[in-house]
Short mmCIF file of C-alpha atoms and ligand atoms in Angstrom, two decimals:
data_model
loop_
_atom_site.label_atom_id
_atom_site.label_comp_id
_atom_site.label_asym_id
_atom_site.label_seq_id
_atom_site.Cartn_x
_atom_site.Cartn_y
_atom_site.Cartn_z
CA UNK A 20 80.09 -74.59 -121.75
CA UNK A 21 81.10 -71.75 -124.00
CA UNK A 22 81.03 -68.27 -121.73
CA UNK A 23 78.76 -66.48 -123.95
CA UNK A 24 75.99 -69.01 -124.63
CA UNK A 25 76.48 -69.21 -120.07
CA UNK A 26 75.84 -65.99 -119.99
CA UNK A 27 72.56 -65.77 -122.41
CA UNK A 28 71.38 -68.76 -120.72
CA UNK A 29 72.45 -67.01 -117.22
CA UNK A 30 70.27 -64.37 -118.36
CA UNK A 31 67.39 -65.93 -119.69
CA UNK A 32 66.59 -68.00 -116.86
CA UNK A 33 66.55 -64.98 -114.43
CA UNK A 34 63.25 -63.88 -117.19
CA UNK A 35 65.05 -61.56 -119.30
CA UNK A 36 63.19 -61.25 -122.48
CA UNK A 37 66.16 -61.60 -125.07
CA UNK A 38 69.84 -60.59 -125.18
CA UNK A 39 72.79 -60.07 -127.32
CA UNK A 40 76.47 -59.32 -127.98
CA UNK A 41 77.54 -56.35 -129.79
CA UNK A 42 80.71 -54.83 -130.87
CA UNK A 43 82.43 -51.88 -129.00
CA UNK A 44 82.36 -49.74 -132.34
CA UNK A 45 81.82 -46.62 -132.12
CA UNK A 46 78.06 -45.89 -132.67
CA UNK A 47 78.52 -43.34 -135.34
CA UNK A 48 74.91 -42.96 -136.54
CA UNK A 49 73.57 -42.68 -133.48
CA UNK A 50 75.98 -39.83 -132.52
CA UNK A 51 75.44 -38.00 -135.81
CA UNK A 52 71.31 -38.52 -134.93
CA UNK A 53 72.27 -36.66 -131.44
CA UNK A 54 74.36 -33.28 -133.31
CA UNK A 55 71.12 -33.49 -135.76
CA UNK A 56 68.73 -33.04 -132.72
CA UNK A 57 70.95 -30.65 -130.79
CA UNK A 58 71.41 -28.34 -134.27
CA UNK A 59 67.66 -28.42 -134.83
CA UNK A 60 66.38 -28.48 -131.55
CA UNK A 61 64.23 -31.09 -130.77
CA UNK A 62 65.77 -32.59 -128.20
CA UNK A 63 64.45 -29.60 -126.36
CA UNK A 64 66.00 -29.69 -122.80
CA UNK A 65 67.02 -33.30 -122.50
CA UNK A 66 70.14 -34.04 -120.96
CA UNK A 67 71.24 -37.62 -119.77
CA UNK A 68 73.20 -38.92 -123.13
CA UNK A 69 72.77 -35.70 -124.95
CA UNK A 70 75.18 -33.90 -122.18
CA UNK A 71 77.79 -35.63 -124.07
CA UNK A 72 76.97 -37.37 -127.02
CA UNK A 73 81.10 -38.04 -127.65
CA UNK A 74 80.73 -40.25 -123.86
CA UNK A 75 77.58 -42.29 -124.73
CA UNK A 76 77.68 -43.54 -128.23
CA UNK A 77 81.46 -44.59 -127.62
CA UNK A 78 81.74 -46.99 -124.13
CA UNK A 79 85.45 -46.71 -124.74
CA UNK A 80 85.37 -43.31 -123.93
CA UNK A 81 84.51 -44.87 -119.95
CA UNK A 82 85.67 -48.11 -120.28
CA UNK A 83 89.04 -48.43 -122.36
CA UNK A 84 89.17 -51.91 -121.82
CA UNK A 85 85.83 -53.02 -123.11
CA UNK A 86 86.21 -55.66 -126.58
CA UNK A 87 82.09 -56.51 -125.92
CA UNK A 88 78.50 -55.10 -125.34
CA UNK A 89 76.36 -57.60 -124.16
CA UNK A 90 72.75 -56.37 -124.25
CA UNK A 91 69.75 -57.51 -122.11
CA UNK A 92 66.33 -56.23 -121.88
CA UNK A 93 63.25 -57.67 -119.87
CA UNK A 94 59.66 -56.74 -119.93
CA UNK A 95 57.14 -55.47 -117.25
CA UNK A 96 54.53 -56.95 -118.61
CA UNK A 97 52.17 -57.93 -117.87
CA UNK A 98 53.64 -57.34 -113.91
CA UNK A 99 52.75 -53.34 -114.31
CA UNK A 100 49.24 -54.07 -115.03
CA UNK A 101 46.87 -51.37 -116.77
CA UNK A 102 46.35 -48.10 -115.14
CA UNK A 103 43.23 -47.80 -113.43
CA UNK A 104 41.48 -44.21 -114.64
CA UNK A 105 39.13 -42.89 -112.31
CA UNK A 106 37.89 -39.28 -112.09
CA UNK A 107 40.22 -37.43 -109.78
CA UNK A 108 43.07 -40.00 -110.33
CA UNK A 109 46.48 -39.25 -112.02
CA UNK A 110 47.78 -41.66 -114.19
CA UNK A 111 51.38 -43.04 -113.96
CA UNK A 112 52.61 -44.93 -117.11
CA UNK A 113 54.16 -48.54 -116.38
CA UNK A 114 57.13 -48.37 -116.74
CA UNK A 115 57.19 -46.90 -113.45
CA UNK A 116 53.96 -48.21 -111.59
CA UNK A 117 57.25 -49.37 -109.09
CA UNK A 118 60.75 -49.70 -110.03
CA UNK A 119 60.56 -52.06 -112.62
CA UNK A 120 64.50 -51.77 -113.28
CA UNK A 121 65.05 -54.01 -110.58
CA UNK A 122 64.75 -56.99 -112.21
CA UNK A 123 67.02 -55.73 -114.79
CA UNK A 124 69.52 -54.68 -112.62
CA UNK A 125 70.23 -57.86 -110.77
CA UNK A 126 70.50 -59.91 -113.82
CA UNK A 127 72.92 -57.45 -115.29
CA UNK A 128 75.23 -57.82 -111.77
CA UNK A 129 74.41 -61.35 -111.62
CA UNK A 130 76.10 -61.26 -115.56
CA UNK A 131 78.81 -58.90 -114.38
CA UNK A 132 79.96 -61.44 -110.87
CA UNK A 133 80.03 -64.45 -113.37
CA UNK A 134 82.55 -62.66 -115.88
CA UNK A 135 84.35 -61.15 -112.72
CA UNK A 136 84.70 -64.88 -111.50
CA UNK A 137 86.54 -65.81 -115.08
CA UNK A 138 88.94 -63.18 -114.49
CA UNK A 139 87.15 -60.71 -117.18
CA UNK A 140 86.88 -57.11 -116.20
CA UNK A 141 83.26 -56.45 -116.43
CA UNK A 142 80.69 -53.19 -115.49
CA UNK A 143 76.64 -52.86 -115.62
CA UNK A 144 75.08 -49.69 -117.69
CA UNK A 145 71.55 -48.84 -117.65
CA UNK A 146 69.91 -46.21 -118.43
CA UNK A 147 73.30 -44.88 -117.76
CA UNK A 148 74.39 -41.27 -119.31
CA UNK A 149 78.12 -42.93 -121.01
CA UNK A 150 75.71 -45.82 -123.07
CA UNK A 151 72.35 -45.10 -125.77
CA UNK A 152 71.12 -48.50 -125.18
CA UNK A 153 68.77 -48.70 -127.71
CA UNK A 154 71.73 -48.69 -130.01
CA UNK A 155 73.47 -51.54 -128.32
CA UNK A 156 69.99 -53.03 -128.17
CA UNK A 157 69.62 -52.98 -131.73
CA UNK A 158 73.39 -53.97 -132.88
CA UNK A 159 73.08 -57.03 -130.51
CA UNK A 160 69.61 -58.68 -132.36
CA UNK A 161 67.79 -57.43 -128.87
CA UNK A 162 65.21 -55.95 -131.36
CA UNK A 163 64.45 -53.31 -134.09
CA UNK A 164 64.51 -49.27 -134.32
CA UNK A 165 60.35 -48.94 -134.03
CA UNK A 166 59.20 -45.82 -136.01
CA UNK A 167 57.96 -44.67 -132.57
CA UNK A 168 61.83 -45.06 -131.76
CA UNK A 169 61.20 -47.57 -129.48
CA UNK A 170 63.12 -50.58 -129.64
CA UNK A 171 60.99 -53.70 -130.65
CA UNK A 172 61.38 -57.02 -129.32
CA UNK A 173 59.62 -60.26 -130.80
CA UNK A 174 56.98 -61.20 -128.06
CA UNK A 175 57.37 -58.41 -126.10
CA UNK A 176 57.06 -55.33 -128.59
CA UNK A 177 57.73 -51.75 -126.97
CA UNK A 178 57.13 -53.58 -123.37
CA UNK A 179 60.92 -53.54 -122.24
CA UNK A 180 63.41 -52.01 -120.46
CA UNK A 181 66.98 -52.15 -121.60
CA UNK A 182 70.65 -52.88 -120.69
CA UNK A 183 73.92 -53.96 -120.83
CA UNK A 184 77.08 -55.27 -119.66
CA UNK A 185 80.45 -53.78 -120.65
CA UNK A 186 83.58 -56.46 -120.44
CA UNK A 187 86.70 -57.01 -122.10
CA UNK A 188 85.68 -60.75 -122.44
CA UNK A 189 85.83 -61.00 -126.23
CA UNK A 190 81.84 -62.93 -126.47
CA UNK A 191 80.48 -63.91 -129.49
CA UNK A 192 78.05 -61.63 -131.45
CA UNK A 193 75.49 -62.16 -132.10
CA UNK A 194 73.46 -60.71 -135.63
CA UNK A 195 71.10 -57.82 -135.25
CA UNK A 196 67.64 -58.49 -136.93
CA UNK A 197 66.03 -57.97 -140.01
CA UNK A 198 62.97 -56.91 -139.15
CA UNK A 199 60.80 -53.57 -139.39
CA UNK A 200 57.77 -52.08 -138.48
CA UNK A 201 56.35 -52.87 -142.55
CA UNK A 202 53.27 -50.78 -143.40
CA UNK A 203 52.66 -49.79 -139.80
CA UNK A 204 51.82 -46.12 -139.00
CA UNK A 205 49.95 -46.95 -135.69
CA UNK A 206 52.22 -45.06 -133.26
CA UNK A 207 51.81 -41.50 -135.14
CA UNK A 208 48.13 -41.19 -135.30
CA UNK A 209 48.00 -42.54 -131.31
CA UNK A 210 50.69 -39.68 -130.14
CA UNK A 211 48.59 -37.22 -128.23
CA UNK A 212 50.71 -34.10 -129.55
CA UNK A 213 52.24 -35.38 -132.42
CA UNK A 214 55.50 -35.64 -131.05
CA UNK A 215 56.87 -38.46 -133.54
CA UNK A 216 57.28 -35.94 -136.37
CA UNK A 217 59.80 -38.29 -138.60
CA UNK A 218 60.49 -42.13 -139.14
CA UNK A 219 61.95 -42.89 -135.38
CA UNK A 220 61.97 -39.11 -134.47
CA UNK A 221 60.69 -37.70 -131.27
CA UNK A 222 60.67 -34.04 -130.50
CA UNK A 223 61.10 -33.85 -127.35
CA UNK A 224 59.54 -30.35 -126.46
CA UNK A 225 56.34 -32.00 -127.26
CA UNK A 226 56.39 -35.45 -125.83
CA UNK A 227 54.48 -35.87 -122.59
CA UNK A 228 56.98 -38.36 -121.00
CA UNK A 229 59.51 -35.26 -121.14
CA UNK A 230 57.42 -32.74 -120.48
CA UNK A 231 56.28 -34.08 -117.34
CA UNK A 232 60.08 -34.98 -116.44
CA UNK A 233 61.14 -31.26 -117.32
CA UNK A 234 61.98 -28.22 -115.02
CA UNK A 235 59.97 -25.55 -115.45
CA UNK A 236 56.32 -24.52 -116.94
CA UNK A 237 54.39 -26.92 -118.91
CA UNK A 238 53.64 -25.29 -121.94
CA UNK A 239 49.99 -24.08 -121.99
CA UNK A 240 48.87 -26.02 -125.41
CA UNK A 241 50.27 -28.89 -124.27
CA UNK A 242 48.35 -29.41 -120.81
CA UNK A 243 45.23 -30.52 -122.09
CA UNK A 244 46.87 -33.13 -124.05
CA UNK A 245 48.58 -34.13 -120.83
CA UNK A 246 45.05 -35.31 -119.44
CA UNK A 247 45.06 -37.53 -116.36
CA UNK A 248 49.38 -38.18 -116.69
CA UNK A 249 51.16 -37.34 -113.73
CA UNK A 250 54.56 -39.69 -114.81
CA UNK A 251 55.04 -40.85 -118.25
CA UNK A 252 52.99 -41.41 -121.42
CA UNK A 253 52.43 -44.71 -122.87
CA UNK A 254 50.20 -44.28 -125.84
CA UNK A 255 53.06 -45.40 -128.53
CA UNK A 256 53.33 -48.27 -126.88
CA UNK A 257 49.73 -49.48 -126.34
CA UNK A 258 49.21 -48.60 -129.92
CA UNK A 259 52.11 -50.75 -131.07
CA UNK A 260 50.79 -54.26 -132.48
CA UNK A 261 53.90 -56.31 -131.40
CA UNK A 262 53.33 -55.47 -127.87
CA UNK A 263 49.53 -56.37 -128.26
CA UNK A 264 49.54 -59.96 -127.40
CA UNK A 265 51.50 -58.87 -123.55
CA UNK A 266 49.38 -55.70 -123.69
CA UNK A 267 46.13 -57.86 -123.31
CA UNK A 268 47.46 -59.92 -120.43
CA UNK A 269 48.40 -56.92 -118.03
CA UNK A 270 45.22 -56.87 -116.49
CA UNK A 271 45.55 -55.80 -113.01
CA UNK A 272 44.71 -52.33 -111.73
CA UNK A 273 47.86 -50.30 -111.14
CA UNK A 274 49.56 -46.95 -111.69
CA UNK A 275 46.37 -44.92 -110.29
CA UNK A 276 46.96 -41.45 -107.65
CA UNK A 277 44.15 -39.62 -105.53
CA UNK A 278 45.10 -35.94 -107.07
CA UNK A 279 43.53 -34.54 -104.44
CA UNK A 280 44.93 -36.97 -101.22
CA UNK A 281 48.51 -36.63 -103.27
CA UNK A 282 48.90 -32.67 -102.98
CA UNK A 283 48.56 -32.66 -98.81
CA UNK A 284 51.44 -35.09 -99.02
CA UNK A 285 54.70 -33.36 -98.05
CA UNK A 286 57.49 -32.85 -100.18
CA UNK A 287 59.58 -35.96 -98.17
CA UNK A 288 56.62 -38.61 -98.76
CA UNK A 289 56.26 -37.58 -102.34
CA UNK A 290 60.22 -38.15 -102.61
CA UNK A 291 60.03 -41.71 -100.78
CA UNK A 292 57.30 -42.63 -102.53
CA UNK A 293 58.19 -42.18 -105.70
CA UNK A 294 62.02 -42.59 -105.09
CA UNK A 295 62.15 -44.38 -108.78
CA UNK A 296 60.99 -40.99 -110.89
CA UNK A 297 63.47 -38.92 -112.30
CA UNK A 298 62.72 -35.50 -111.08
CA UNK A 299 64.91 -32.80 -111.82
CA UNK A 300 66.56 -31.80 -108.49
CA UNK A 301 64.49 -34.40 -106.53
CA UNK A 302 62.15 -31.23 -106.31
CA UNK A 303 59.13 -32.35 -105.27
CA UNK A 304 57.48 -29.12 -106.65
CA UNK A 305 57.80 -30.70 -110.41
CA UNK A 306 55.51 -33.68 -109.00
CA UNK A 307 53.11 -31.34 -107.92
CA UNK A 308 52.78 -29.05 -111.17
CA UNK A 309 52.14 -32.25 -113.12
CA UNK A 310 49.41 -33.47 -110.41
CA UNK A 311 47.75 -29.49 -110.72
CA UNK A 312 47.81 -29.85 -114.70
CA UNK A 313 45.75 -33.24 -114.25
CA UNK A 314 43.22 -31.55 -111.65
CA UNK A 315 42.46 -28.91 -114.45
CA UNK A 316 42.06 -31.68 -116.72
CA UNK A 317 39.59 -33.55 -114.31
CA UNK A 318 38.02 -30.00 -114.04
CA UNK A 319 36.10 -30.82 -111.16
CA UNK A 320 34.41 -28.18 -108.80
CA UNK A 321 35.60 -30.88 -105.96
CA UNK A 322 38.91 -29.38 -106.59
CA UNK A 323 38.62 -25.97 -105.63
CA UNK A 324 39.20 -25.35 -101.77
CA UNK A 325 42.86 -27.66 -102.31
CA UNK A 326 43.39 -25.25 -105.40
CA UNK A 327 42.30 -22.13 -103.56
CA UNK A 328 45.32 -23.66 -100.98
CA UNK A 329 47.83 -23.40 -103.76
CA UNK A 330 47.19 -20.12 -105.30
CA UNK A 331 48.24 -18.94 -102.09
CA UNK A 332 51.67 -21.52 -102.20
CA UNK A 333 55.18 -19.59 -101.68
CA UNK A 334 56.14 -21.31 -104.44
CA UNK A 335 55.43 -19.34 -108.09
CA UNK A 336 55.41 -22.40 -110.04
CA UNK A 337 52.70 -24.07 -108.50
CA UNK A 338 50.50 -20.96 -108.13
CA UNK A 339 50.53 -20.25 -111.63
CA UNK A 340 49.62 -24.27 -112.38
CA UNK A 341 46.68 -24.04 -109.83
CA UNK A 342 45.71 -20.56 -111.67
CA UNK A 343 45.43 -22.62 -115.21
CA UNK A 344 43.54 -25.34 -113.14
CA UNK A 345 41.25 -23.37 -111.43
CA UNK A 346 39.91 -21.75 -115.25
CA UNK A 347 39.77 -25.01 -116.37
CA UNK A 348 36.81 -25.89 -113.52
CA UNK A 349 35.27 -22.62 -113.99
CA UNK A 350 31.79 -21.86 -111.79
CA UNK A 351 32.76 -22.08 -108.40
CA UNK A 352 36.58 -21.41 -109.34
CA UNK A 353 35.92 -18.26 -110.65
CA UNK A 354 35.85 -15.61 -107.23
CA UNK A 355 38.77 -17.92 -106.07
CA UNK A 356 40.70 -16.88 -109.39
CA UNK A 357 39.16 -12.72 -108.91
CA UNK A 358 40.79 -12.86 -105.35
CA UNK A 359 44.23 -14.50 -106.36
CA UNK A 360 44.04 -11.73 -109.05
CA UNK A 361 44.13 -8.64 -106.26
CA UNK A 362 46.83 -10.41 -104.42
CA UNK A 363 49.33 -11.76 -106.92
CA UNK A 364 52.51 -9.73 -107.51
CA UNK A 365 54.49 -12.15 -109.76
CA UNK A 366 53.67 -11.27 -113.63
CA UNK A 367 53.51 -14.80 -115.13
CA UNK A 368 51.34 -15.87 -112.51
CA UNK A 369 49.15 -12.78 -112.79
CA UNK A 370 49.61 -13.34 -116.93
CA UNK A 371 48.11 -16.89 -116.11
CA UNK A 372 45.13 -15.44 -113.93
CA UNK A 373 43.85 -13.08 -116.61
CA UNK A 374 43.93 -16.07 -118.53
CA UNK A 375 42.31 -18.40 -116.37
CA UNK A 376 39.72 -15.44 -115.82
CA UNK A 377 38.93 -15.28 -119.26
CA UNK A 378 38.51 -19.04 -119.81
CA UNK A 379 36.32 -19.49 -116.81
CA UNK A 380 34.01 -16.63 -118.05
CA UNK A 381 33.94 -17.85 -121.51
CA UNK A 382 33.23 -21.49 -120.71
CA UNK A 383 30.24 -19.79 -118.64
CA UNK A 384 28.80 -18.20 -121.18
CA UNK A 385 29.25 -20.63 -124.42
CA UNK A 386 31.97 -18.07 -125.93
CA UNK A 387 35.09 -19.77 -127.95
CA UNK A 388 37.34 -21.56 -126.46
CA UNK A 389 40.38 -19.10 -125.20
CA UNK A 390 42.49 -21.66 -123.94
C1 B12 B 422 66.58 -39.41 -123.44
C2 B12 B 422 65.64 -40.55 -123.19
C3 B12 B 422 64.27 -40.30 -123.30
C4 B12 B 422 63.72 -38.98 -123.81
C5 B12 B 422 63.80 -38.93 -125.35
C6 B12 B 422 63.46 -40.24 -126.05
C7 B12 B 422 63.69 -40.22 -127.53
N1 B12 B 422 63.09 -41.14 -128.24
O1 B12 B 422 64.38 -39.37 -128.07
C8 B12 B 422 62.25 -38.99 -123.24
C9 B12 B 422 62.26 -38.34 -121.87
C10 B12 B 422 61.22 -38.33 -124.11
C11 B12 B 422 62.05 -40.49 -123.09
C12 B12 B 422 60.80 -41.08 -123.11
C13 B12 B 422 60.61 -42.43 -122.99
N2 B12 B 422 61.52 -43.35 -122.65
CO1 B12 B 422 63.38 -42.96 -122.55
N3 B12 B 422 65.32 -42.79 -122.51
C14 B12 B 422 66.12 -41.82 -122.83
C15 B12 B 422 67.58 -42.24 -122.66
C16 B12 B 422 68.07 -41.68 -121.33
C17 B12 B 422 68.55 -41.82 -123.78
C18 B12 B 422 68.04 -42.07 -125.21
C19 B12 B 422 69.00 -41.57 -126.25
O2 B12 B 422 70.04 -41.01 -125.97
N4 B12 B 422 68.69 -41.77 -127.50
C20 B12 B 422 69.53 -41.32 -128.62
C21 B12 B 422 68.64 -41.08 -129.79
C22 B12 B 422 69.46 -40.57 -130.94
O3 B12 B 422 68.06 -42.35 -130.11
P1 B12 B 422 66.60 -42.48 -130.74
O4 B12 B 422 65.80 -41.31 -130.36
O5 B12 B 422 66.08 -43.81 -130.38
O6 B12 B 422 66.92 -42.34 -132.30
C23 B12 B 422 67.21 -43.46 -133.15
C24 B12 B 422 66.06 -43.72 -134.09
O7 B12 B 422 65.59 -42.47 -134.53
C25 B12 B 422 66.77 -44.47 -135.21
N5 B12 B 422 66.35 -44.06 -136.54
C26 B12 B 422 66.90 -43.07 -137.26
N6 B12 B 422 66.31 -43.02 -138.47
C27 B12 B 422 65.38 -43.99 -138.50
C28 B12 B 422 64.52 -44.37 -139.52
C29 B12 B 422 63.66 -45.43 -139.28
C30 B12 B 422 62.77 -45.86 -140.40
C31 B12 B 422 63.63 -46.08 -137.99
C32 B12 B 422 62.67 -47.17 -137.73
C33 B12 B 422 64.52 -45.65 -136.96
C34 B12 B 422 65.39 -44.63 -137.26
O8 B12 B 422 68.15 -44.14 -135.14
C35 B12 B 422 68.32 -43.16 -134.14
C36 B12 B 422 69.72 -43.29 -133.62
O9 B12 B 422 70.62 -43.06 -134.65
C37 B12 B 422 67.44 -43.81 -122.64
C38 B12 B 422 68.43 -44.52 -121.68
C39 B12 B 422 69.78 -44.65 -122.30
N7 B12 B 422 70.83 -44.39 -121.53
O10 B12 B 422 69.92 -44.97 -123.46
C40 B12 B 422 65.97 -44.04 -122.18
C41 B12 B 422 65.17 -45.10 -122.92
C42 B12 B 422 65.35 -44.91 -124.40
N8 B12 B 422 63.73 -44.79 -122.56
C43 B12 B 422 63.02 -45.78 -122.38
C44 B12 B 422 61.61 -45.72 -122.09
C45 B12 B 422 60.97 -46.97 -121.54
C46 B12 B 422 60.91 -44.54 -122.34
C47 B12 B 422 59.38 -44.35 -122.34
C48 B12 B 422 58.60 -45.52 -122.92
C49 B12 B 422 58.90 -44.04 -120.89
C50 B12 B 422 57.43 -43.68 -120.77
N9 B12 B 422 56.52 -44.66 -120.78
O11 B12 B 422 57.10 -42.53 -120.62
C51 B12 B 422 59.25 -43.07 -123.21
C52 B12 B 422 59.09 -43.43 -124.69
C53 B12 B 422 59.03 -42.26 -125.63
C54 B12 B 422 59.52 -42.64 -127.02
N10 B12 B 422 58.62 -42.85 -127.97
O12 B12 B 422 60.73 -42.78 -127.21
C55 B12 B 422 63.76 -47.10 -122.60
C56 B12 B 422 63.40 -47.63 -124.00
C57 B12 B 422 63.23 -49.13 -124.07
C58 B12 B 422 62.92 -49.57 -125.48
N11 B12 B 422 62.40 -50.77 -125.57
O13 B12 B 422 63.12 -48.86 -126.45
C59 B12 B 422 65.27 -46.60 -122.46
C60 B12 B 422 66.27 -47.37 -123.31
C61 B12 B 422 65.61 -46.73 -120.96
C62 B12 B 422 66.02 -48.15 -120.59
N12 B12 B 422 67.26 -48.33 -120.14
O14 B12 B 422 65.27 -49.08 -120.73
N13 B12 B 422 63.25 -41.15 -123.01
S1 SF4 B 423 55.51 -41.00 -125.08
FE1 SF4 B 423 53.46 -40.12 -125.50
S2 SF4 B 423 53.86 -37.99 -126.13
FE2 SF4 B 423 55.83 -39.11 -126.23
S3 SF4 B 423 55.96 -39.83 -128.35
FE3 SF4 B 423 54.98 -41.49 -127.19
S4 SF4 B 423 52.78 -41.09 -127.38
FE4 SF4 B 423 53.82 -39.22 -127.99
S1 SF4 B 424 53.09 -48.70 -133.74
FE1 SF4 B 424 53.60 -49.69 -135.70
S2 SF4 B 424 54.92 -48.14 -136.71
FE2 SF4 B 424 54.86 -47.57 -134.55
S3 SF4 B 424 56.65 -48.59 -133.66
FE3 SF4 B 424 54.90 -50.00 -133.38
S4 SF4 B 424 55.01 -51.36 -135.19
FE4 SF4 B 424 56.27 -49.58 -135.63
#
């Protein structure tokens, strides 16, 4: 049998949901997307591909030897379920209720062992910094640029996760698809903070899935948007109609954290556990922000003795996210926030008391809003 159709079988029966050849051309669009982003700066802090645009929208750059890309994704749906929202829960998108790569992973060595077996030279990217693999995606006929800049596969919509194998078996390509998201608008309207601001353009400084994945402190208008999210954002996705039909068949309960039970972990469970997030570092502190961010959302007075705990934390960061928190429950929060105020030394976090203060007292007495 004919290598490539072996190897889109190969992959198809391991329950990958579509795959495709592309050329090794340059991807000169893309690249030119990447300087547009960097010049106007909304790809805020990202790194990954954008460390070196040059590297990842050229796999000859790594791999001189590569003549084909050929492109897999699978879904995990309906496997990752539906989060399950209850008050005092974070909420971890699905794409990472577990690592949901694996799947992907082995059928992209399984792909690389066959062509290795041939004689072909042969490597597995994904999610790697030297490939964009939405671009290979879309080249390939793996599915079309969404306007949410998702790639969208028939049957599966949004719902996958993306990769491919680099070889200098010359496969046959396959055609890239005519298809678009028509009258569609769904995704814009569904962002929480408007963070699709163009056909198939994301700032980044504003979308949730990088904010949460980003060093530092979470912008202040952006935390209530951030809700219940600990890990991820999802709402382009559910919104998206082609990933409906999947959508309504990932039932089971999943993707749910006890805020509370989750900040007396220590810093080594949190990095077990969650081994499959990227977190800059692998500083668990970054988990925790995101987790104090939700408790202010939840704004619960059940909150305040682990709160009181963490305006007292060595750690800056996380005393100035429990400060924002602890306005956000008011009441009971409020001596807890006078106290921190006599002892704190650090300005930002004393910036973000004041704040919190002023919030608290507001909310108490019916004033506007001075978050
Ligand atoms: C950086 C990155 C992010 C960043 C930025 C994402 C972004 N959209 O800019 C952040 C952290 C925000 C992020 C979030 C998410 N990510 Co991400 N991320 C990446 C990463 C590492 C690189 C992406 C990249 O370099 N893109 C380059 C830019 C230029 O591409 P682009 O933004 O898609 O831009 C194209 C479109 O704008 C299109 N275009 C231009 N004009 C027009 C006009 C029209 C009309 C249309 C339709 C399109 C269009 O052309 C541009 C390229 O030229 C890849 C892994 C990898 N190595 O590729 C994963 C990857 C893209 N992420 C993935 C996932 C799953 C997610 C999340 C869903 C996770 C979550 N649930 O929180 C969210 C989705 C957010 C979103 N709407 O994109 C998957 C996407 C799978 C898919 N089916 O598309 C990838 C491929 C990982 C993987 N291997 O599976 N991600
Ligand atoms: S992941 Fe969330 S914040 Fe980011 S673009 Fe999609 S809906 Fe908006
Ligand atoms: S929600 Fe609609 S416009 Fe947005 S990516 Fe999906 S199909 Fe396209």
């Amino acid at each position: 049998m004919d290598l490539t159709v072996r190897l889109h079988d190969l992959a198809r029966s391991r329950g990958a949901v579509a795959s495709g050849v592309a050329t090794v051309a340059p991807f000169i669009e893309v690249r030119a997307t990447m300087a547009e982003r960097i010049e106007d700066g909304s790809r805020g802090g990202l790194g990954f591909t954008y460390r070196d645009p040059e590297t990842a929208t050229n796999v000859r750059s790594s791999f001189p030897w590569a003549r084909s890309l050929l492109a897999v994704a699978t879904s995990y749906l309906p496997q990752a379920g539906t989060p399950d929202r209850r008050p005092g829960h974070g909420r971890i998108a699905r794409f990472a209720t577990r690592d949901h790569y694996g799947p992907l992973r082995l059928i992209l060595e399984e792909i690389v062992s066959v062509l290795r077996l041939e004689g072909f030279k042969a490597v597995a990217l994904q999610d790697d910094n030297r490939l964009v693999d939405r671009a290979v995606a879309v080249r390939s006929g793996v599915g079309w640029w969404g306007l949410s800049s998702m790639v969208l596969t028939p049957g599966a919509g949004p719902w996958t996760l993306l990769g491919a194998v680099a070889t200098d078996a010359l496969l046959k390509t396959s055609t890239p698809m005519e298809r678009s998201c028509g009258t569609c608008r769904a995704c814009f309207p569904a962002c929480p903070t408007g963070a699709i601001v163009g056909p198939g353009k994301l700032d980044a400084r504003k979308c949730i899935s990088y904010v949460l994945q980003a060093p530092g402190i979470i912008p202040r208008e952006l935390r209530p948007a951030i809700d219940d999210r600990i890990y991820g954002c999802d709402d382009c996705l559910t919104s998206c109609p082609p990933g409906s039909r999947l959508l309504e068949r990932s039932t089971s309960a999943s993707g749910s954290v006890d805020l509370l039970d989750f900040l007396t972990l220590s810093d080594d469970t949190i990095l077990a556990r969650y081994s499959h997030f990227y977190v800059p570092g692998r500083r668990a502190r970054y988990l925790r922000r995101n987790a104090l961010v939700a408790i202010g959302n939840w704004a619960s007075e059940r909150s305040v003795g682990a709160l009181a705990g963490y305006v007292g934390h060595s750690d800056w960061l996380l005393r100035l996210h429990a400060s924002w928190a602890l306005g956000r429950v008011g009441g009971s929060a409020i001596p807890v926030i006078e106290k921190a105020k006599c002892q704190e030394r650090n300005p930002r976090v004393i910036d973000e008391l004041d704040l919190a203060y002023r919030f608290a007292r507001s909310a108490a007495c019916e004033e506007p809003n001075l978050r």
